[in-house]
Amino acid sequence: MRNMLMWWFLNAAIPSPLQDCEITGLMRHHKDKHYPVLLFVSHIDEMNGIVAMETGITFGAATTLTAIEDYIQNIIDQHVNGRR
């Protein structure tokens, strides 16, 4: 079930609170680990597609998607919207 949820998160439409922001949270599994790694899209290149920067922030296997989405939204609120 966890793998299905992660696959859904990777392939789902960007949640509405995030869709108008320049910084978009994405998830992927680290190639050698079993925990998800948080990525941020730095820009979209027409030739190379999405260029993402790995933040090194990881979440335990039991972390819910809601908790991850909340974490991303908090970062957007702080850095994009200027809220502290």
Coordinates of C-alpha atoms in Angstrom, one line a residue:
M1 CA 0.0 0.0 0.0
R2 CA 2.8 2.4 0.8
N3 CA 4.4 2.0 -2.6
M4 CA 1.1 2.6 -4.3
L5 CA 0.6 5.8 -2.3
M6 CA 4.1 7.0 -3.2
W7 CA 3.4 6.2 -6.9
W8 CA 0.2 8.2 -6.7
F9 CA 1.9 11.1 -5.1
L10 CA 4.6 11.1 -7.8
N11 CA 2.0 11.0 -10.7
A12 CA -0.9 12.9 -9.3
A13 CA -1.7 16.4 -10.3
I14 CA -0.1 19.0 -8.1
P15 CA -2.4 19.8 -5.2
S16 CA -4.2 23.1 -5.6
P17 CA -2.3 25.0 -2.8
L18 CA 0.9 24.3 -4.6
Q19 CA 0.0 24.6 -8.2
D20 CA 0.5 28.4 -8.5
C21 CA 3.9 28.4 -6.7
E22 CA 7.3 28.4 -8.4
I23 CA 8.6 25.9 -5.9
T24 CA 6.9 22.5 -6.2
G25 CA 7.4 19.6 -3.9
L26 CA 8.0 16.2 -5.4
M27 CA 8.8 12.9 -3.9
R28 CA 10.9 10.0 -5.0
H29 CA 12.5 7.0 -3.4
H30 CA 16.3 7.2 -2.9
K31 CA 17.9 4.7 -5.2
D32 CA 19.7 2.8 -2.4
K33 CA 17.2 3.4 0.4
H34 CA 13.6 2.6 1.2
Y35 CA 12.6 6.1 2.5
P36 CA 11.3 8.9 0.4
V37 CA 13.4 11.9 -0.4
L38 CA 12.0 15.4 -0.8
L39 CA 12.9 17.2 -3.9
F40 CA 12.2 20.8 -5.1
V41 CA 11.9 21.7 -8.7
S42 CA 14.4 24.5 -9.4
H43 CA 13.3 25.2 -12.9
I44 CA 11.8 23.6 -16.0
D45 CA 14.1 23.4 -19.0
E46 CA 12.5 22.9 -22.4
M47 CA 15.3 20.7 -23.6
N48 CA 15.9 18.6 -20.5
G49 CA 12.5 18.7 -18.7
I50 CA 12.2 19.2 -15.0
V51 CA 15.5 19.9 -13.2
A52 CA 15.1 19.0 -9.5
M53 CA 17.4 19.7 -6.6
E54 CA 17.5 17.2 -3.8
T55 CA 17.2 18.8 -0.4
G56 CA 18.4 15.8 1.6
I57 CA 15.2 16.0 3.7
T58 CA 13.9 12.5 4.2
F59 CA 10.8 11.1 5.8
G60 CA 10.4 7.8 7.6
A61 CA 8.4 5.1 5.9
A62 CA 5.4 5.7 8.3
T63 CA 5.1 9.4 7.3
T64 CA 1.7 10.1 5.9
L65 CA 1.2 12.0 2.6
T66 CA -0.8 14.6 4.5
A67 CA 2.2 15.3 6.8
I68 CA 4.5 15.6 3.8
E69 CA 2.1 18.0 2.0
D70 CA 1.8 20.1 5.2
Y71 CA 5.6 20.2 5.4
I72 CA 5.8 21.4 1.8
Q73 CA 3.1 24.0 2.3
N74 CA 4.9 25.3 5.4
I75 CA 8.0 25.8 3.4
I76 CA 6.1 27.6 0.7
D77 CA 4.4 29.8 3.3
Q78 CA 7.7 30.8 4.8
H79 CA 9.8 31.3 1.7
V80 CA 7.4 32.1 -1.1
N81 CA 4.7 34.0 0.7
G82 CA 7.0 35.6 3.2
R83 CA 5.2 34.3 6.3
R84 CA 7.2 33.4 9.3

